[in-house]
GROMACS .gro file of C-alpha atoms in nm:
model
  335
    1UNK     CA    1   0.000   0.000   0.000
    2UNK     CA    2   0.192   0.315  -0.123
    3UNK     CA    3  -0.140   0.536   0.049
    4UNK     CA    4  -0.409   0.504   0.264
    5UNK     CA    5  -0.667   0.792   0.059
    6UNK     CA    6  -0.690   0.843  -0.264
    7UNK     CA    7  -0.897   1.132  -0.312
    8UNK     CA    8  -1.158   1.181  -0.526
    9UNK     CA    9  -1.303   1.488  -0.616
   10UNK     CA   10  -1.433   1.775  -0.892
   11UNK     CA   11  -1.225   2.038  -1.016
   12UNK     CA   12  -1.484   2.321  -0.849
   13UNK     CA   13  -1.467   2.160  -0.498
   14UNK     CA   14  -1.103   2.233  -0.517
   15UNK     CA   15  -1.089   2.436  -0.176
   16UNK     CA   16  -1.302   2.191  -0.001
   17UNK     CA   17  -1.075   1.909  -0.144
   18UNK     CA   18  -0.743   2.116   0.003
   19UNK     CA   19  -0.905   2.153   0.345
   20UNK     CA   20  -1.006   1.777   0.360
   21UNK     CA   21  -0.657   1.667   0.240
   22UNK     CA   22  -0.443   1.874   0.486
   23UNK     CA   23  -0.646   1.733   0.749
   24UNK     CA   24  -0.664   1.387   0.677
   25UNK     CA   25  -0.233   1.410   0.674
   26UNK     CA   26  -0.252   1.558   0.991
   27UNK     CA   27  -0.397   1.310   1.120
   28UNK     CA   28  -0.124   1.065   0.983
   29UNK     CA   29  -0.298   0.927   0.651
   30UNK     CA   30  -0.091   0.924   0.356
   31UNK     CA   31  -0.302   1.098   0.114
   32UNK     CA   32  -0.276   1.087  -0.359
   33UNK     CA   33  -0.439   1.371  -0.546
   34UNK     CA   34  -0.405   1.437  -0.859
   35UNK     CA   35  -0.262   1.785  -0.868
   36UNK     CA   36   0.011   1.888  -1.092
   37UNK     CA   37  -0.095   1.570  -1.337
   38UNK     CA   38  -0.259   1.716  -1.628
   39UNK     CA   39  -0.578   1.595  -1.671
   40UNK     CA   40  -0.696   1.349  -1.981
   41UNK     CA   41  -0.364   1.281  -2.067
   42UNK     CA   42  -0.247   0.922  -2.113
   43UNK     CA   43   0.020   0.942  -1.802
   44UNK     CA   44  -0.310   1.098  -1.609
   45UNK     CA   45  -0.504   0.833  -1.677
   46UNK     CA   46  -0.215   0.534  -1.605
   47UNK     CA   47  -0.163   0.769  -1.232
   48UNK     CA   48  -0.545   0.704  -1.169
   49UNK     CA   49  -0.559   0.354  -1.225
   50UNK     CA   50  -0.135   0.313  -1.048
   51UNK     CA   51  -0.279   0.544  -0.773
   52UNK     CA   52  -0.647   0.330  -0.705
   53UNK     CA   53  -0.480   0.030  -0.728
   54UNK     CA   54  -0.156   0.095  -0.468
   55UNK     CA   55  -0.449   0.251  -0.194
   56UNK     CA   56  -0.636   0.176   0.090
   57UNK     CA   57  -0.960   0.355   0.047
   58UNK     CA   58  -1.135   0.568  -0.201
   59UNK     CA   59  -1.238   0.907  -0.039
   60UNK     CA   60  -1.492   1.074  -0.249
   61UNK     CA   61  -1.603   1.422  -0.236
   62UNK     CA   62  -1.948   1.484  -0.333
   63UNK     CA   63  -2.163   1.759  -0.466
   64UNK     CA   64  -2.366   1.824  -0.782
   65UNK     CA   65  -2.042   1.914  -0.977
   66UNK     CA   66  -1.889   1.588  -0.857
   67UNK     CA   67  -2.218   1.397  -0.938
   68UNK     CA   68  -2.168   1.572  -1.286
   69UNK     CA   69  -1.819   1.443  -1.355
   70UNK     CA   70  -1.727   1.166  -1.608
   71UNK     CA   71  -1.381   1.135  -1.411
   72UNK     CA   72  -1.546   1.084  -1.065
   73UNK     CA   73  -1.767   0.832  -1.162
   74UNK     CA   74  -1.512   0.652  -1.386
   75UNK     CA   75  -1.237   0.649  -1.094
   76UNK     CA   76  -1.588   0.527  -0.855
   77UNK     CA   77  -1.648   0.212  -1.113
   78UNK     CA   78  -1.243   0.117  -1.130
   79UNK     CA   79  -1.222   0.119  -0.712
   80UNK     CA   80  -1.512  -0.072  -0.713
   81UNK     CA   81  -1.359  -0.320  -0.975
   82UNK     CA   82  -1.080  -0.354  -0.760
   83UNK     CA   83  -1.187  -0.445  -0.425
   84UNK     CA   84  -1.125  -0.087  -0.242
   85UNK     CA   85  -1.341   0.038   0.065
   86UNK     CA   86  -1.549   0.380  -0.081
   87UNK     CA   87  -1.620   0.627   0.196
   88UNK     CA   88  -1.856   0.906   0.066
   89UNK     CA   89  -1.807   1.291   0.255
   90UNK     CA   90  -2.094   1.493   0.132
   91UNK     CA   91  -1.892   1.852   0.118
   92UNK     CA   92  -2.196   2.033  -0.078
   93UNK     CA   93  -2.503   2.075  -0.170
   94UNK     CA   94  -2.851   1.837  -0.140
   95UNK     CA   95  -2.775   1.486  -0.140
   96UNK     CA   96  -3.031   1.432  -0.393
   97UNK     CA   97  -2.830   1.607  -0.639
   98UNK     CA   98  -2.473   1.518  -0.502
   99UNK     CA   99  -2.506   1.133  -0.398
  100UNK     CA  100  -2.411   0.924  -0.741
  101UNK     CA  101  -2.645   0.627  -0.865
  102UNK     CA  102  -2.365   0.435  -0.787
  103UNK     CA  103  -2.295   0.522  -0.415
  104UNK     CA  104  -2.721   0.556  -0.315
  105UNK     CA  105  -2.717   0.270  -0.089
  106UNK     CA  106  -2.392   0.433   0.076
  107UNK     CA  107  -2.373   0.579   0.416
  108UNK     CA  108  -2.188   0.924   0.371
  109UNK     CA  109  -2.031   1.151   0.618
  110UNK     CA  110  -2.237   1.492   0.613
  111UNK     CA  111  -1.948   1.780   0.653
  112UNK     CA  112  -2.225   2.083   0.555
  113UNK     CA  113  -2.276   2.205   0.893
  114UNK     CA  114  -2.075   2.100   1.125
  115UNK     CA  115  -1.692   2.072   0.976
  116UNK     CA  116  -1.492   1.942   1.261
  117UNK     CA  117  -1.776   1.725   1.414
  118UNK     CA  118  -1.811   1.550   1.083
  119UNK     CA  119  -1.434   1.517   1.028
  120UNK     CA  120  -1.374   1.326   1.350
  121UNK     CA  121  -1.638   1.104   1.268
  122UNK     CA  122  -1.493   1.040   0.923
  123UNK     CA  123  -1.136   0.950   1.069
  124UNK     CA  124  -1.267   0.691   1.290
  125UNK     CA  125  -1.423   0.537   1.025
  126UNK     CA  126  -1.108   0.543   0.792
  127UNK     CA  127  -0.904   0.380   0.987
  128UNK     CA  128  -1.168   0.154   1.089
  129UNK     CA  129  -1.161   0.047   0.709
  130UNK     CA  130  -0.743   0.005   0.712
  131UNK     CA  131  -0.520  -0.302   0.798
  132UNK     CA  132  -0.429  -0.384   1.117
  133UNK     CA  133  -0.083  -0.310   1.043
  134UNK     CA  134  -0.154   0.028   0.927
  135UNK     CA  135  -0.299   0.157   1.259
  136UNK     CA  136  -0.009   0.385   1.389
  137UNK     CA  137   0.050   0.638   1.643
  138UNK     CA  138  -0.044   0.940   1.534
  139UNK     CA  139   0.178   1.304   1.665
  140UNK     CA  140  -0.109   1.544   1.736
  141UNK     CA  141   0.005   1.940   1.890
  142UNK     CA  142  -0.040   2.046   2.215
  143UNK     CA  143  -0.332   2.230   2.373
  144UNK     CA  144  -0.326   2.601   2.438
  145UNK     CA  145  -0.287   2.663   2.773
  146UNK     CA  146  -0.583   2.721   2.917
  147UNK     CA  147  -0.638   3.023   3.212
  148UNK     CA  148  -0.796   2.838   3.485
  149UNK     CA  149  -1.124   3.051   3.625
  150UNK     CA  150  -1.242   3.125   3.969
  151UNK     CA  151  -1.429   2.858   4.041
  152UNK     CA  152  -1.164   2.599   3.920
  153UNK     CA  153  -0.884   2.785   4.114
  154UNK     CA  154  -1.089   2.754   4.461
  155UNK     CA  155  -1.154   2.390   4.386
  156UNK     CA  156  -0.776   2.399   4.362
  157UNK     CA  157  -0.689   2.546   4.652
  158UNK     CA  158  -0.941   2.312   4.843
  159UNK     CA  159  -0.803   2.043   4.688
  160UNK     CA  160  -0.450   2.141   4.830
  161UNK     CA  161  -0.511   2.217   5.117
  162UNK     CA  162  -0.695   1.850   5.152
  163UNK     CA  163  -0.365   1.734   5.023
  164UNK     CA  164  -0.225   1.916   5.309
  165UNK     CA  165  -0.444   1.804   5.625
  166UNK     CA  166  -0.408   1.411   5.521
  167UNK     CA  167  -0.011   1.436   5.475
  168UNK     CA  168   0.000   1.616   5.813
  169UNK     CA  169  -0.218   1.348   6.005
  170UNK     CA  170  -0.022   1.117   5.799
  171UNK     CA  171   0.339   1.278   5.936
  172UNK     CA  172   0.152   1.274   6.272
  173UNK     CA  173   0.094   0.868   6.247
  174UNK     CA  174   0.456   0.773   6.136
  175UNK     CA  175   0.609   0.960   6.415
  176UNK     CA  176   0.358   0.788   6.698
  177UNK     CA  177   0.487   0.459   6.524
  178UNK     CA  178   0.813   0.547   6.561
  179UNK     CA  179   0.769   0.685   6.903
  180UNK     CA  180   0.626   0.308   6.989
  181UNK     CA  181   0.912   0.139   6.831
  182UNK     CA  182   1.145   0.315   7.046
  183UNK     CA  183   0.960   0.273   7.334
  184UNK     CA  184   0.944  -0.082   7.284
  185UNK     CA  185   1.303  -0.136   7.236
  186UNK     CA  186   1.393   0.017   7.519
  187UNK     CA  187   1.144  -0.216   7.722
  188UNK     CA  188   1.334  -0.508   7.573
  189UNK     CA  189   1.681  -0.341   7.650
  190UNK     CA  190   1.547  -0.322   8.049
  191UNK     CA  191   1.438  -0.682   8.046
  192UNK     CA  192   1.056  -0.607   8.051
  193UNK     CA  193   0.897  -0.902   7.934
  194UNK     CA  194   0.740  -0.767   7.623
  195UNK     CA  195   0.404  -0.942   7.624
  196UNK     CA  196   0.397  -0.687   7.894
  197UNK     CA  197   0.357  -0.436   7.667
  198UNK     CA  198   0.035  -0.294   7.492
  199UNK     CA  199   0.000  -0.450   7.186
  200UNK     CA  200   0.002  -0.119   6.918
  201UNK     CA  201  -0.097  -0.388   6.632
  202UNK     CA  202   0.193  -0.305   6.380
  203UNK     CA  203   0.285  -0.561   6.200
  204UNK     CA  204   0.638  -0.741   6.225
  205UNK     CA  205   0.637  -0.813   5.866
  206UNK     CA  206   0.925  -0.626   5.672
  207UNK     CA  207   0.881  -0.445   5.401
  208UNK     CA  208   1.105  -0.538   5.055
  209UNK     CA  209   1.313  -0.339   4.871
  210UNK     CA  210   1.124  -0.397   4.564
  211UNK     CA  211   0.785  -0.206   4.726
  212UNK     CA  212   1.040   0.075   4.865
  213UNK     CA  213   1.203   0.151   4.592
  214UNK     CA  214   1.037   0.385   4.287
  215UNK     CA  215   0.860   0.282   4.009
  216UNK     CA  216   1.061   0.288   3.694
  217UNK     CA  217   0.734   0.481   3.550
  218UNK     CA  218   0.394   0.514   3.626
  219UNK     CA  219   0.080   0.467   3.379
  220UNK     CA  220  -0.189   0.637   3.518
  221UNK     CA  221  -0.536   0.645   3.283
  222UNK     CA  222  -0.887   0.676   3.246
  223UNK     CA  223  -1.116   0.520   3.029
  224UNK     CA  224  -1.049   0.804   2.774
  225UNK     CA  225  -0.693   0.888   2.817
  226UNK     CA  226  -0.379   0.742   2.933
  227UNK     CA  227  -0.041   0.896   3.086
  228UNK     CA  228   0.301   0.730   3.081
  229UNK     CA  229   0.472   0.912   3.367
  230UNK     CA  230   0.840   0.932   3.495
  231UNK     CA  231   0.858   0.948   3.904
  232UNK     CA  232   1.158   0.937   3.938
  233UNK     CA  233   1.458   1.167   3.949
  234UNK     CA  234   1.684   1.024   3.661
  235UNK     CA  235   1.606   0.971   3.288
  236UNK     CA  236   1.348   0.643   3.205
  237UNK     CA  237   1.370   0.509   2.887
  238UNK     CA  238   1.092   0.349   2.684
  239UNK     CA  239   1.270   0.175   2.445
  240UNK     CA  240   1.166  -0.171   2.390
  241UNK     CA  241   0.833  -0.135   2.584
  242UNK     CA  242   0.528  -0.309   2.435
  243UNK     CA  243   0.189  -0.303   2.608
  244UNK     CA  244  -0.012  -0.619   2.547
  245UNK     CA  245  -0.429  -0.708   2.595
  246UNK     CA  246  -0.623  -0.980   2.498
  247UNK     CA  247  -0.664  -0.802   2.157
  248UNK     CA  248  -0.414  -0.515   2.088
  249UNK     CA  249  -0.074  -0.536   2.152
  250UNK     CA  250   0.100  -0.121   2.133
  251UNK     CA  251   0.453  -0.091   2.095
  252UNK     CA  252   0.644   0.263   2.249
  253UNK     CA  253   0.879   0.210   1.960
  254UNK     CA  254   0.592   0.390   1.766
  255UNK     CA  255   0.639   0.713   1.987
  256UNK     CA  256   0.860   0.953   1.897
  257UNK     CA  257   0.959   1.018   2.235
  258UNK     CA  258   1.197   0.784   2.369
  259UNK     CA  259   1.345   0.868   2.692
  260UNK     CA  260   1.135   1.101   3.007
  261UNK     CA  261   1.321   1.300   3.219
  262UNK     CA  262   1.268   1.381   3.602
  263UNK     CA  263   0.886   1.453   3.627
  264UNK     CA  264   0.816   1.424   3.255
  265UNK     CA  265   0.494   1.164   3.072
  266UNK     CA  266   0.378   1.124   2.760
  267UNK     CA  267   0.022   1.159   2.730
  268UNK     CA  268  -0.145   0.927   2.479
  269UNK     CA  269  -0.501   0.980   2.356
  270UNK     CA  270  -0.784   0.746   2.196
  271UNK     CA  271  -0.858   0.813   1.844
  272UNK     CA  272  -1.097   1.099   1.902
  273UNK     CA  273  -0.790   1.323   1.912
  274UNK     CA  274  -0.917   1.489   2.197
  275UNK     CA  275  -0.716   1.784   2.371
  276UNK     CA  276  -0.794   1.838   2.719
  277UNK     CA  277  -0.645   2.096   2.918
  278UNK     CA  278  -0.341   2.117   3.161
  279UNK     CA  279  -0.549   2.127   3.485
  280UNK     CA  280  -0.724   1.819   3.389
  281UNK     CA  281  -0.652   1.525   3.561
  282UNK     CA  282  -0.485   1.278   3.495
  283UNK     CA  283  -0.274   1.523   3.262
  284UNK     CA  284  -0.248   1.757   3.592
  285UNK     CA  285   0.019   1.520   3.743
  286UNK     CA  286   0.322   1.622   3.483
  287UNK     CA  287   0.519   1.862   3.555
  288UNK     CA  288   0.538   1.895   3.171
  289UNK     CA  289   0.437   1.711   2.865
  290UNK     CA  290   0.667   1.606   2.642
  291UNK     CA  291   0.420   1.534   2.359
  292UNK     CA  292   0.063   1.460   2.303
  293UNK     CA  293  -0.056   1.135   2.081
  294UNK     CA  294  -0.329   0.979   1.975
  295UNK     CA  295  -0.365   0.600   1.914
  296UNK     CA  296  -0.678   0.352   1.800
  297UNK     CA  297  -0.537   0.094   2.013
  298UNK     CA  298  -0.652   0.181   2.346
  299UNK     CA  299  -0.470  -0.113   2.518
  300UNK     CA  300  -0.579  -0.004   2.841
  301UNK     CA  301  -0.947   0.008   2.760
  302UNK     CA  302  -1.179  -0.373   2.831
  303UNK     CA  303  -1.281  -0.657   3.096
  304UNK     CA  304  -0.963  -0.801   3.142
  305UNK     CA  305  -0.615  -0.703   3.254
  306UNK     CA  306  -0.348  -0.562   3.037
  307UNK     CA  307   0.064  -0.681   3.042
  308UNK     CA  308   0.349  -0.368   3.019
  309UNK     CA  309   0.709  -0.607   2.857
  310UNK     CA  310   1.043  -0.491   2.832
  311UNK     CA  311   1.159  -0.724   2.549
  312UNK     CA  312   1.081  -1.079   2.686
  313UNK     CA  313   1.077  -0.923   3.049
  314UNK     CA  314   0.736  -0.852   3.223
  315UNK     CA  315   0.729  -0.549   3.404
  316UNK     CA  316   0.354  -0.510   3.512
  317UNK     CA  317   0.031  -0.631   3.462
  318UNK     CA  318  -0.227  -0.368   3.505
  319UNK     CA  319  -0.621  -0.366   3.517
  320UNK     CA  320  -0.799  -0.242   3.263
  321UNK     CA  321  -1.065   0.056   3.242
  322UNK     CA  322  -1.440  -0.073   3.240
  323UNK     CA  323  -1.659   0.116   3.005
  324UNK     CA  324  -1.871   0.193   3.331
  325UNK     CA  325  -1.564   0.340   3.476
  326UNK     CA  326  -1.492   0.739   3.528
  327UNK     CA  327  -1.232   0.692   3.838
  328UNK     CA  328  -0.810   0.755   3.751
  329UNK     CA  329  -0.666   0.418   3.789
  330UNK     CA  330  -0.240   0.387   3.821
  331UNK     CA  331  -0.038   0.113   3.778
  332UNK     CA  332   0.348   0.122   3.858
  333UNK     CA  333   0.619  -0.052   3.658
  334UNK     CA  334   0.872  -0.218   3.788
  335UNK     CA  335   1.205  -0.307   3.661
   0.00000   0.00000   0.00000
């Protein structure tokens, strides 16, 4: 497959057929037009035919000027010929005057009045119409910060100062344990029998250096989103981490980034290519981003439980995100 689109279009939709090209690349299709070919020649015609034959799907544009053309319905009848998925985006006028005799039983993607709606629709369904092998992770751009507002800035402050209370009467806790434990050696040291002594019901049981020692990263996701985060204070690398379910298996390799620094994630998104903003959890826990993606394999996402490898190594195995579910779930990785 040399493309994943070929596009299909008349010569008076040519500004529609711009807009829907530039944003089906930026959202990582490979997409043939036929500019710069003139058209009716011979070599025009042999690019058609090269160009249907070497892609994925057959995007057509319609509208009464489309419905009009010769070329558009020939290139319509040759994809058809050969086996390739046709996805319709009606891009103007009436679909009684746009919608070919040849595409009527068709469902088509209305872009008319609502552009970006429409389009986000459309993308799901094109890849949805792709091989396996062609579903990649996608680079998508950042989110503008966003100026948090009153109301969000209180709930922040409560939220802090929540923070706050619990690690005090936490702090408070440790040091009465500790103020036990010395108390209780020095019984010992004195000869006082120690069943003598109040039992404080802390357990004997030590704890390994495995639990006490930092996660190599964290993943920490929701049903819609999911966040590869660094915790600790050196460099992680995420080279040769693959992230296995019962039905997807998602490679880092296909990131660009490879290595998070002190306090860094990657935050990768669901196919919706969905931005949400800085203060929104669980994107709130970076103390930066080094990139934002988007991926149709939303490993994380089912019933069952989900593996994280290292090459042949298992690091992790983590629970997946119930449809039902709109709690922040973590898992740590180990190494």
């Amino acid at each position: 497959m040399q493309h994943h689109v070929f596009l299909s279009y008349s010569r008076r939709d040519l500004k529609m057929m711009h807009r829907v090209r530039d944003d089906l690349r930026a959202s990582g299709l490979r997409v043939w037009t036929d500019e710069g070919i003139q058209p009716g020649s011979i070599s025009w015609k042999e690019a058609i035919e090269s160009a249907i034959c070497e892609t994925g799907i057959l995007v057509v544009l319609l509208s009464p000027s489309a419905n009009d053309s010769r070329w558009v319905q020939r290139e319509i009848d040759y994809a058809e010929t050969q086996g390739k998925p046709i996805l319709p985006l009606l891009v103007r006028g009436e679909p009684k005057r746009a919608v070919p005799f040849a595409l009527a039983g068709s469902q088509f993607v209305d872009l008319r009045s609502n552009y970006d709606v429409g389009m986000q629709k459309f993308l799901r369904r094109c890849w949805q119409h792709l091989p396996a092998h062609e579903l990649v992770t996608i680079a998508s751009p950042p989110a503008p910060r966003t100026v948090m507002n009153h109301t969000t800035k209180r709930e922040r402050r409560a939220q802090m100062l929540g923070k706050s209370v619990l690690l005090s009467c936490a702090l408070i806790v440790i040091l009465l344990f500790m103020g036990v434990g010395l108390w209780r050696n020095d019984v010992m040291a004195n000869d006082i029998p120690v069943s003598s002594v109040e039992d404080t019901g802390v357990s004997d049981t030590l704890i390994s250096h495995d639990t006490m020692q930092a996660p190599s990263f964290a993943l920490l996701y929701t049903y819609d989103t999911l966040v590869v985060k660094n915790e600790r204070e050196t460099a992680v690398s995420l080279r040769d981490i693959r992230f296995e379910s019962d039905t997807q298996t998602f490679s880092a390799q296909e990131w660009v980034t490879r290595e998070l620094t002190a306090g860094r994630c990657v935050q990768v998104w669901d196919i919706l290519f969905r931005h949400l903003s800085e203060d929104v959890a669980p994107a709130d826990t970076c103390a930066s981003r080094v990139a934002y993606r988007a991926t149709i394999n939303s490993f994380w996402r089912g019933d069952s439980a989900f593996h994280v490898w290292r090459d042949d190594t298992l690091l992790a195995t983590c629970a997946s995100v119930p449809p039902s579910s709109a709690e922040t779930w973590r898992c740590d990785v180990h190494e």
